[in-house]
Structure formats: C-alpha cells, structure tokens
C-alpha cells in the first residue's frame, strides 16, 4: 500500500492497493470492500459540499464583475459636464429614469446592513480585489473537486481489483475441492 | 463515462501506481474537458450575440442614443460609444475563446496519449469511452 499526502486543503489521499493479497487482511474480502465503500461515501459527501460552494462562487463572481463595470463606467465619466442618463430598476417590472451628475464617490453595500462611501478609485480597487479572491477560491474549489474525483477513481479501481481477486480465489478453491472429491 | 477495470476479462496485468496515476489523470482530464467545453460554448454564444448586435447597430440612427446595459441599469450612450464598448467586449471574448480552445486541444492531446498507453496495457479490461 502506498500513501500519498493529502492535497493543499487537507483532503486525505486514497490508499493505493499495490498487491491485493497483502492488502486484504486475513482474507476478509467483504470487509475490505465495505471499507472502500465507506471511503467513497466520505469523498462523495465532501464532493457535494464543494459543489455547493462552487455554485455560490460562480454566481458571486459575475455579480461583483457587474458592479465593477458600473464603477469603471462612472469613473470614465468623472470629469464630464453632462449628466449620465439612465434607466434603473425599481422593482422587477418597473423601471425609472434617472439622470446622474458626474460623481467622484459611490456607496458600496458591504452587507450586514452597512453601506459605505468610497471614491471611485477605492471602490474599483476594492471590487477588483474581491473579484480576484472569488476567482482564486473558485479555482481552488475546482482543484479540490478534481482531487476528490481522482481519489474516488483510485478507490473504485481498488474495489474492482479486490473483487476480481476474490472471484479468482473462489474459483481456485472450487477447482481444488472438485479434484479432491 | 466509466473509467475502471471490468471484471469479465481475466487479464493478469497488475495495476501499478503508475497505471493508477494515469487512470486518475485521464478521468480528471475528462472532467476538466467537459467543464471547459461548456464554458467555451457559453462564450461562443455570447460572442455571436455581439456579432449580431454589431450588424444591427450599423443600421441604427446616429443621433439616437443607445440604451446600453451596464451592471443592473441601462445607460444612454451615443452610438459610437456603444459600438466602442461592444468592440472591446468582442475583443475580450475572442481572446478568451482562443485560450479556451488552446486548452481544449492540449487536454485532448494529453488524453489521447493516456488512452493509447492504458489500452496498450489493459486491453479490454478497461473502458475509457463515453457511455
């Protein structure tokens, strides 16, 4: 049996079965298979959890991107004399006109009922940082998911090999029994 | 798609750690490929919309401002400003599409190599095809 360390986020690596006979203690094939099955369930559990996180991040990133886009647009109009003509959403099916004079600051919703005023530069910097960190986390989650998949594949191959070995052993036993009778 | 040893054939090929790593790599690349292909399709659609839009806007009245969606609101832009924004978005998408298709090709080459290797060793006891 060969051990590898886990991945950077501490997901343990699956054991690899080098020699089936040595790996199955006292010929307990069923127990070994059950153990592998348990391992797979644990990996699947982690997988479900990570998939949820992934979905969350995948919706968060475009959200930040949209806000950043608007901030950059406001920034590009910062020194213009003309107000910006917009239509904005009041409710799902209701839009209103607004004319926005060139501005140097925006208020960003930080969550927890807090809104804070930022200069356009600060806002774009904050949003860029947030976007970058969301994308980095997303990448890590993807890495973790790939790693999990690899571990599941390893265990599946282990199971197939232990199972095959069991079949082979039974056949040999049967053949031996048949010839002695 | 199933990657794994099938029981029916009794090949005596031993699975080494090296083989296992190759099998894992193959399965990983397969998933990665699917995900990138999905993103590629989405970006390609977006690009097509923008292409249509460009054609559409060529017929638009130059003095009439265009309502352009930025973030969650519509902003009135001059036609040339709107066209400028679309152009830069198109350029960005073209670049992204190119990088995606490079990655897709890289993964496919890698997978073909692994496939040849694994089939060479395990023959019929392994199944690397899509279901």
Coordinates of C-alpha atoms in Angstrom, one line a residue:
Chain A
X1 CA 0.0 0.0 0.0
X2 CA 1.3 3.4 -0.9
X3 CA 0.4 6.5 1.0
X4 CA 0.4 10.0 -0.5
X5 CA -0.2 13.1 1.5
X6 CA -3.5 14.9 1.1
X7 CA -3.9 17.9 -1.1
X8 CA -3.2 21.5 0.0
X9 CA -6.6 21.9 1.6
X10 CA -6.1 18.8 3.7
X11 CA -8.3 16.3 1.8
X12 CA -6.8 12.9 2.5
X13 CA -5.5 10.9 -0.4
X14 CA -6.9 7.4 -1.0
X15 CA -4.7 4.4 -0.4
X16 CA -3.5 2.6 -3.5
X17 CA -3.6 -1.2 -3.5
X18 CA -0.2 -2.4 -4.6
X19 CA -0.7 -6.1 -4.0
X20 CA -4.2 -7.2 -3.5
X21 CA -3.4 -10.3 -1.5
X22 CA -1.3 -8.3 1.0
X23 CA -4.0 -5.6 1.2
X24 CA -6.8 -7.9 2.3
X25 CA -6.3 -8.8 6.0
X26 CA -7.0 -12.5 6.8
X27 CA -8.8 -12.9 3.5
X28 CA -11.6 -10.6 4.6
X29 CA -12.7 -9.6 1.2
X30 CA -16.1 -8.4 2.2
X31 CA -14.8 -6.2 5.0
X32 CA -12.2 -4.7 2.7
X33 CA -14.8 -3.9 0.1
X34 CA -17.0 -2.4 2.7
X35 CA -14.2 -0.2 3.9
X36 CA -13.6 1.1 0.4
X37 CA -17.3 1.7 0.0
X38 CA -17.2 3.8 3.2
X39 CA -14.3 5.8 1.8
X40 CA -16.2 6.6 -1.3
X41 CA -19.2 7.8 0.7
X42 CA -17.0 10.1 2.6
X43 CA -15.4 11.5 -0.6
X44 CA -18.9 11.9 -2.1
X45 CA -20.0 13.8 0.9
X46 CA -17.1 16.3 0.5
X47 CA -17.9 16.5 -3.1
X48 CA -21.5 17.6 -2.5
X49 CA -20.3 20.2 -0.1
X50 CA -17.8 21.6 -2.5
X51 CA -20.2 21.6 -5.4
X52 CA -22.5 23.9 -3.4
X53 CA -19.6 26.2 -2.7
X54 CA -18.7 26.2 -6.3
X55 CA -22.2 27.2 -7.3
X56 CA -22.2 30.0 -4.7
X57 CA -18.9 31.4 -6.0
X58 CA -20.0 31.0 -9.6
X59 CA -22.9 33.3 -9.0
X60 CA -20.9 35.7 -6.8
X61 CA -18.2 36.5 -9.3
X62 CA -20.4 37.8 -12.1
X63 CA -22.2 39.9 -9.5
X64 CA -19.0 41.6 -8.5
X65 CA -18.0 42.0 -12.1
X66 CA -21.2 43.8 -12.9
X67 CA -20.7 46.3 -10.1
X68 CA -17.1 46.8 -11.1
X69 CA -18.2 47.5 -14.6
X70 CA -20.5 50.3 -13.5
X71 CA -17.9 51.8 -11.2
X72 CA -15.5 51.9 -14.1
X73 CA -18.1 53.5 -16.3
X74 CA -18.8 56.2 -13.7
X75 CA -15.0 56.7 -13.5
X76 CA -14.8 57.3 -17.2
X77 CA -17.5 60.0 -16.9
X78 CA -16.0 61.5 -13.8
X79 CA -14.8 64.7 -15.5
X80 CA -17.6 65.1 -18.0
X81 CA -20.0 68.0 -17.6
X82 CA -23.1 66.2 -18.8
X83 CA -25.2 64.1 -16.5
X84 CA -25.5 60.4 -17.3
X85 CA -29.0 59.4 -18.4
X86 CA -30.0 56.0 -17.1
X87 CA -33.0 53.7 -16.6
X88 CA -32.8 51.7 -13.5
X89 CA -34.9 49.0 -11.9
X90 CA -37.2 50.0 -9.1
X91 CA -38.8 46.6 -8.9
X92 CA -38.9 43.6 -11.1
X93 CA -41.1 45.1 -13.7
X94 CA -40.8 48.8 -13.0
X95 CA -38.0 51.0 -14.3
X96 CA -37.5 54.7 -13.8
X97 CA -35.4 57.3 -15.4
X98 CA -32.6 59.0 -13.5
X99 CA -30.0 61.5 -14.5
X100 CA -26.8 61.1 -12.6
X101 CA -24.5 64.1 -12.4
X102 CA -20.8 63.1 -12.7
X103 CA -19.7 61.8 -9.4
X104 CA -16.4 61.1 -7.6
X105 CA -17.8 58.7 -5.0
X106 CA -20.2 55.8 -4.7
X107 CA -21.7 53.9 -1.9
X108 CA -21.0 50.2 -1.7
X109 CA -23.2 47.8 0.0
X110 CA -21.0 45.8 2.3
X111 CA -23.6 43.5 3.8
X112 CA -25.0 43.3 7.3
X113 CA -27.0 46.5 6.7
X114 CA -23.9 48.6 6.2
X115 CA -23.2 50.8 3.2
X116 CA -20.0 52.8 2.9
X117 CA -19.0 55.7 0.7
X118 CA -15.9 55.2 -1.4
X119 CA -14.1 57.3 -4.0
X120 CA -14.4 55.7 -7.4
X121 CA -10.7 54.6 -7.3
X122 CA -11.1 53.0 -3.9
X123 CA -14.3 51.3 -5.0
X124 CA -12.8 49.8 -8.1
X125 CA -9.8 48.6 -6.2
X126 CA -11.9 47.0 -3.5
X127 CA -14.1 45.3 -6.1
X128 CA -11.2 44.1 -8.2
X129 CA -9.6 42.6 -5.1
X130 CA -12.9 40.9 -4.2
X131 CA -13.3 39.6 -7.7
X132 CA -9.8 38.3 -7.8
X133 CA -10.2 36.5 -4.5
X134 CA -13.5 35.0 -5.5
X135 CA -11.9 33.7 -8.7
X136 CA -8.9 32.3 -6.8
X137 CA -11.2 30.5 -4.4
X138 CA -13.2 29.1 -7.3
X139 CA -10.0 27.8 -8.8
X140 CA -9.1 26.1 -5.5
X141 CA -12.6 24.6 -5.2
X142 CA -12.2 23.2 -8.7
X143 CA -8.8 21.8 -7.8
X144 CA -10.3 20.2 -4.8
X145 CA -13.1 18.7 -6.8
X146 CA -10.6 17.2 -9.3
X147 CA -8.6 15.8 -6.5
X148 CA -11.7 14.2 -4.9
X149 CA -12.6 12.7 -8.3
X150 CA -9.1 11.2 -8.5
X151 CA -9.4 9.7 -5.1
X152 CA -12.8 8.2 -5.9
X153 CA -11.4 6.7 -9.1
X154 CA -8.5 5.2 -7.1
X155 CA -10.8 3.6 -4.6
X156 CA -13.1 2.3 -7.4
X157 CA -10.2 0.7 -9.1
X158 CA -9.1 -0.8 -5.8
X159 CA -12.6 -2.2 -5.3
X160 CA -12.6 -3.8 -8.8
X161 CA -9.3 -5.4 -8.2
X162 CA -10.1 -6.7 -4.7
X163 CA -13.4 -8.1 -6.1
X164 CA -11.7 -9.7 -9.1
X165 CA -9.1 -11.3 -6.8
X166 CA -11.9 -12.7 -4.7
X167 CA -13.6 -14.2 -7.7
X168 CA -10.3 -15.7 -8.8
X169 CA -9.7 -17.2 -5.3
X170 CA -13.1 -18.7 -5.1
X171 CA -12.7 -20.4 -8.4
X172 CA -9.3 -21.8 -7.4
X173 CA -10.8 -23.1 -4.2
X174 CA -13.7 -24.7 -6.1
X175 CA -11.4 -26.3 -8.6
X176 CA -9.2 -27.7 -5.8
X177 CA -12.3 -29.0 -4.0
X178 CA -13.7 -30.6 -7.1
X179 CA -10.5 -32.5 -7.9
X180 CA -10.1 -33.9 -4.4
X181 CA -13.6 -35.3 -4.3
Chain B
X1 CA -18.2 7.5 -18.9
X2 CA -16.7 4.9 -16.8
X3 CA -13.1 4.5 -16.0
X4 CA -12.3 1.4 -14.3
X5 CA -11.4 -2.2 -14.6
X6 CA -14.1 -4.5 -15.9
X7 CA -14.3 -7.9 -14.3
X8 CA -15.2 -10.1 -17.2
X9 CA -11.8 -10.5 -18.8
X10 CA -9.2 -12.1 -16.7
X11 CA -6.1 -10.2 -17.7
X12 CA -3.3 -10.7 -15.4
X13 CA -1.9 -7.2 -15.9
X14 CA -1.1 -5.8 -12.5
X15 CA -2.2 -2.3 -11.8
X16 CA 0.9 -0.3 -10.7
X17 CA 0.9 3.0 -9.0
X18 CA 2.0 4.5 -12.3
X19 CA -1.1 3.0 -14.0
X20 CA -3.3 4.2 -11.3
X21 CA -2.0 7.7 -11.7
X22 CA -2.6 7.5 -15.4
X23 CA -6.1 6.4 -14.9
X24 CA -6.7 9.2 -12.4
X25 CA -5.2 11.7 -14.8
X26 CA -7.4 10.5 -17.6
X27 CA -10.5 10.8 -15.5
X28 CA -9.5 14.2 -14.3
X29 CA -8.8 15.5 -17.8
X30 CA -12.1 14.1 -18.9
X31 CA -14.0 16.2 -16.4
X32 CA -11.9 19.2 -17.0
X33 CA -12.6 18.9 -20.7
X34 CA -16.3 18.8 -20.2
X35 CA -16.3 21.9 -18.0
X36 CA -14.1 23.9 -20.4
X37 CA -16.2 22.9 -23.4
X38 CA -19.3 24.1 -21.6
X39 CA -17.7 27.5 -20.8
X40 CA -16.5 27.7 -24.4
X41 CA -20.0 27.1 -25.7
X42 CA -21.4 29.8 -23.5
X43 CA -18.7 32.3 -24.5
X44 CA -19.2 31.4 -28.1
X45 CA -22.9 32.2 -27.9
X46 CA -22.2 35.5 -26.2
X47 CA -19.8 36.4 -29.0
X48 CA -22.4 35.5 -31.6
X49 CA -25.0 37.8 -29.9
X50 CA -22.5 40.6 -30.0
X51 CA -21.7 39.9 -33.6
X52 CA -25.4 40.1 -34.5
X53 CA -25.6 43.3 -32.4
X54 CA -22.8 44.9 -34.4
X55 CA -24.6 44.3 -37.6
X56 CA -27.8 45.6 -36.1
X57 CA -26.3 48.8 -34.8
X58 CA -24.8 49.7 -38.2
X59 CA -28.4 50.4 -39.2
X60 CA -29.1 52.5 -36.1
X61 CA -29.7 56.2 -36.2
X62 CA -26.5 58.0 -35.3
X63 CA -28.3 60.8 -33.3
X64 CA -30.4 58.4 -31.3
X65 CA -28.7 57.4 -28.0
X66 CA -28.5 53.7 -27.4
X67 CA -29.6 52.2 -24.1
X68 CA -26.7 50.1 -23.0
X69 CA -26.8 47.7 -20.1
X70 CA -24.0 48.3 -17.6
X71 CA -24.3 46.4 -14.4
X72 CA -28.0 46.3 -13.5
X73 CA -29.0 49.6 -15.1
X74 CA -29.4 50.9 -18.7
X75 CA -27.3 53.9 -19.6
X76 CA -27.9 56.1 -22.6
X77 CA -24.8 56.1 -24.7
X78 CA -24.0 57.7 -28.0
X79 CA -24.0 55.2 -30.8
X80 CA -20.2 55.4 -31.2
X81 CA -19.6 54.9 -27.5
X82 CA -21.9 51.9 -27.5
X83 CA -20.1 50.5 -30.5
X84 CA -16.8 51.1 -28.8
X85 CA -17.9 49.1 -25.8
X86 CA -19.2 46.3 -27.9
X87 CA -15.9 46.2 -29.8
X88 CA -13.8 45.9 -26.7
X89 CA -16.1 43.2 -25.3
X90 CA -15.8 41.3 -28.6
X91 CA -12.0 41.6 -28.5
X92 CA -12.0 40.3 -24.9
X93 CA -14.3 37.4 -25.8
X94 CA -12.2 36.5 -28.9
X95 CA -9.2 36.3 -26.7
X96 CA -10.9 34.1 -24.1
X97 CA -12.3 31.8 -26.8
X98 CA -8.8 31.4 -28.1
X99 CA -7.4 30.5 -24.8
X100 CA -10.2 28.0 -24.2
X101 CA -9.7 26.3 -27.5
X102 CA -6.0 26.1 -26.8
X103 CA -6.6 24.4 -23.5
X104 CA -9.2 22.1 -25.1
X105 CA -6.7 20.9 -27.7
X106 CA -4.0 20.5 -25.1
X107 CA -6.3 18.3 -23.0
X108 CA -7.4 16.2 -26.0
X109 CA -3.8 15.5 -27.0
X110 CA -2.9 14.5 -23.4
X111 CA -6.0 12.2 -23.2
X112 CA -5.2 10.5 -26.5
X113 CA -1.7 9.7 -25.2
X114 CA -3.1 8.3 -22.0
X115 CA -5.7 6.3 -23.8
X116 CA -3.1 4.7 -26.0
X117 CA -1.0 3.9 -23.0
X118 CA -3.8 2.4 -20.9
X119 CA -5.4 0.4 -23.7
X120 CA -2.0 -0.9 -24.6
X121 CA -1.5 -2.3 -21.1
X122 CA -5.0 -3.3 -20.1
X123 CA -6.7 -4.0 -23.4
X124 CA -10.4 -5.0 -22.9
X125 CA -10.3 -4.9 -19.1
X126 CA -10.5 -1.1 -19.2
X127 CA -13.2 1.1 -20.6
X128 CA -12.3 4.7 -21.4
X129 CA -15.1 5.5 -23.7
X130 CA -18.0 7.8 -23.1
X131 CA -21.2 5.9 -22.2

